[in-house]
Tab-separated table of C-alpha atoms in Angstrom:
chain	number	residue	atom	x	y	z
E	617	GLY	CA	252.465	249.192	-72.196
E	618	ALA	CA	253.372	251.202	-75.251
E	619	GLU	CA	256.937	249.926	-75.488
E	620	GLU	CA	255.799	246.295	-75.399
E	621	ASP	CA	253.235	247.075	-78.078
E	622	ARG	CA	255.866	248.669	-80.351
E	623	LYS	CA	258.331	245.805	-79.935
E	624	GLY	CA	255.752	243.020	-79.917
E	625	LEU	CA	257.347	241.483	-76.816
E	626	PRO	CA	256.224	241.281	-73.192
E	627	PHE	CA	258.198	242.919	-70.406
E	628	VAL	CA	260.585	245.270	-72.146
E	629	GLY	CA	261.801	248.521	-70.662
E	630	LYS	CA	262.225	249.190	-66.944
E	631	ALA	CA	259.594	246.663	-65.866
E	632	GLY	CA	261.329	244.013	-67.964
E	633	GLN	CA	264.691	244.871	-66.430
E	634	LEU	CA	263.202	244.495	-62.962
E	635	LEU	CA	261.577	241.208	-63.978
E	636	ASP	CA	264.966	239.928	-65.142
E	637	LYS	CA	266.448	240.842	-61.737
E	638	MET	CA	263.544	239.147	-59.964
E	639	LEU	CA	264.048	235.978	-61.993
E	640	ALA	CA	267.812	236.063	-61.415
E	641	ALA	CA	267.193	236.279	-57.661
E	642	ILE	CA	265.578	232.826	-57.834
E	643	HIS	CA	268.114	231.473	-60.327
E	644	ARG	CA	265.943	231.808	-63.418
E	645	ASP	CA	266.587	233.458	-66.763
E	646	ARG	CA	263.880	234.212	-69.283
E	647	ALA	CA	266.127	233.091	-72.151
E	648	GLU	CA	267.058	229.808	-70.466
E	649	ASN	CA	264.291	228.525	-68.220
E	650	ALA	CA	261.306	230.846	-68.272
E	651	PHE	CA	258.593	231.392	-70.862
E	652	ILE	CA	256.766	234.706	-70.843
E	653	THR	CA	253.484	235.509	-72.520
E	654	ASN	CA	250.519	237.806	-72.049
E	655	VAL	CA	246.895	236.942	-71.326
E	656	ASN	CA	245.801	239.623	-73.791
E	657	TYR	CA	247.519	239.928	-77.138
E	658	TRP	CA	246.923	243.604	-77.870
E	659	ARG	CA	247.132	246.835	-75.931
E	660	PRO	CA	243.680	248.171	-75.124
E	661	PRO	CA	243.022	251.814	-76.040
E	662	GLY	CA	244.415	254.254	-73.517
E	663	ASN	CA	246.437	251.431	-71.943
E	664	ARG	CA	243.377	250.495	-69.866
E	665	ASN	CA	243.005	247.036	-68.385
E	666	PRO	CA	241.453	244.568	-70.823
E	667	GLU	CA	237.735	243.945	-70.560
E	668	PRO	CA	236.556	240.432	-69.611
E	669	GLU	CA	235.345	239.928	-73.189
E	670	GLU	CA	238.807	240.736	-74.561
E	671	LEU	CA	240.438	238.280	-72.173
E	672	ALA	CA	237.867	235.631	-73.118
E	673	VAL	CA	238.812	235.979	-76.806
E	674	CYS	CA	242.458	235.294	-75.935
E	675	ARG	CA	241.812	232.533	-73.378
E	676	PRO	CA	241.871	229.547	-75.792
E	677	PHE	CA	245.198	230.728	-77.217
E	678	VAL	CA	246.657	231.254	-73.747
E	679	GLU	CA	245.490	227.805	-72.660
E	680	ARG	CA	246.920	226.113	-75.742
E	681	MET	CA	250.232	227.903	-75.309
E	682	VAL	CA	250.395	226.754	-71.686
E	683	GLU	CA	249.610	223.185	-72.758
E	684	LEU	CA	252.395	223.248	-75.364
E	685	VAL	CA	254.976	224.743	-72.998
E	686	ALA	CA	253.808	222.556	-70.070
E	687	PRO	CA	255.375	224.689	-67.341
E	688	LYS	CA	256.084	223.217	-63.924
E	689	VAL	CA	254.852	226.461	-62.326
E	690	ILE	CA	252.928	229.395	-63.769
E	691	VAL	CA	253.761	232.822	-62.372
E	692	ALA	CA	251.022	235.385	-62.963
E	693	ALA	CA	252.602	238.851	-62.775
E	694	GLY	CA	249.914	241.267	-61.660
E	695	GLY	CA	246.204	241.370	-61.105
E	696	VAL	CA	245.009	241.086	-64.698
E	697	PRO	CA	246.658	237.731	-65.478
E	698	ALA	CA	246.048	236.347	-61.982
E	699	LYS	CA	242.345	237.190	-62.044
E	700	SER	CA	241.980	236.032	-65.646
E	701	LEU	CA	243.780	232.701	-65.274
E	702	LEU	CA	242.073	231.901	-61.982
E	703	ASP	CA	238.627	233.142	-63.059
E	704	SER	CA	238.601	235.223	-59.891
E	705	SER	CA	237.245	238.619	-58.979
E	706	ASP	CA	239.756	238.944	-56.123
E	707	GLY	CA	242.530	241.478	-56.514
E	708	ILE	CA	246.229	240.698	-56.630
E	709	MET	CA	246.729	241.506	-52.935
E	710	ARG	CA	244.270	238.762	-52.002
E	711	LEU	CA	245.542	236.274	-54.584
E	712	ARG	CA	249.291	236.709	-54.018
E	713	GLY	CA	251.193	234.902	-51.302
E	714	THR	CA	249.635	231.519	-51.924
E	715	GLU	CA	249.611	228.782	-54.529
E	716	HIS	CA	246.584	228.188	-56.735
E	717	VAL	CA	245.923	225.695	-59.533
E	718	PHE	CA	245.468	226.664	-63.185
E	719	LYS	CA	243.522	224.183	-65.312
E	720	THR	CA	242.982	224.300	-69.052
E	721	ALA	CA	239.897	223.061	-70.872
E	722	GLY	CA	242.193	220.416	-72.404
E	723	GLY	CA	242.998	218.924	-68.998
E	724	PHE	CA	246.469	220.332	-68.267
E	725	SER	CA	246.989	221.715	-64.788
E	726	ALA	CA	249.885	223.411	-63.035
E	727	PRO	CA	250.487	225.359	-59.850
E	728	LEU	CA	249.923	229.078	-60.356
E	729	ILE	CA	251.534	231.642	-58.083
E	730	PRO	CA	250.406	235.266	-58.440
E	731	VAL	CA	253.109	237.887	-57.878
E	732	LEU	CA	253.138	241.659	-57.926
E	733	HIS	CA	253.746	243.128	-61.362
E	734	PRO	CA	257.217	244.656	-61.850
E	735	ALA	CA	255.668	247.931	-63.083
E	736	TYR	CA	253.701	248.131	-59.830
E	737	LEU	CA	256.913	247.570	-57.864
E	738	LEU	CA	258.579	250.416	-59.747
E	739	ARG	CA	255.756	252.688	-58.585
E	740	ARG	CA	255.614	251.234	-55.048
E	741	PRO	CA	259.079	250.017	-54.070
E	742	GLN	CA	257.912	249.634	-50.468
E	743	ASP	CA	256.096	246.459	-51.605
E	744	LYS	CA	259.279	244.741	-52.803
E	745	SER	CA	259.426	242.682	-49.593
E	746	ARG	CA	256.028	241.192	-50.486
E	747	ALA	CA	257.305	240.441	-53.976
E	748	TRP	CA	260.386	238.762	-52.514
E	749	ARG	CA	258.203	236.459	-50.378
E	750	ASP	CA	256.207	235.570	-53.496
E	751	LEU	CA	259.396	234.795	-55.412
E	752	LEU	CA	260.621	232.568	-52.596
E	753	LEU	CA	257.346	230.645	-52.877
E	754	VAL	CA	257.952	230.233	-56.626
E	755	GLU	CA	261.522	229.069	-56.000
E	756	GLN	CA	260.402	226.600	-53.322
E	757	ARG	CA	257.685	225.114	-55.530
E	758	LEU	CA	260.040	224.794	-58.503
E	759	GLY	CA	262.531	223.018	-56.253
E	760	GLU	CA	259.866	220.582	-55.079
E	761	LEU	CA	258.867	219.846	-58.676
E	762	GLY	CA	262.424	219.515	-59.962
E	763	GLY	CA	262.144	222.605	-62.123
C-alpha cells in the first residue's frame, strides 16, 4: 500500500507487524531466515491490483531474484502473488491450503505455499484459523527440507 510505497519496503505498518507475528509463530524472522519481495515493483494507481501486463514486466526480475536467493520454500502472501507465480486464474481461497511448485524459466524450482495476506487477515480476523493451518504447512515443509 501507500506506506510500503513511501518507504520502498514490503510489509511495513500493521500488515507487516502481523506478518512478523505469523513468521515468529513458525520460528522464522524476516531479518534472519526469510526473504521478502513483491511480484510488482510499483504501486498501481489507486492502489488497484496490478494488471497482468504489469506483472509480466516484473516477472523476469522476480524469477532472477528467486534464483539468486534459492529459497527452500516460497510463501505467496495473498492472491496477487499466488496467481502470478503459479500462472493461475484461481483465487487465493482455492490455491491456499496446499503445496504447489514454482518454476523459473532458468530451471530453478521450489515448493510454493499460498497463504492469506496479512492485510486481509486484519480485515477478516475470523479467517486467522485458515492462515494458521497454512503456516503449519509451511513449517512442516521447511522441516522436511531442513530449512
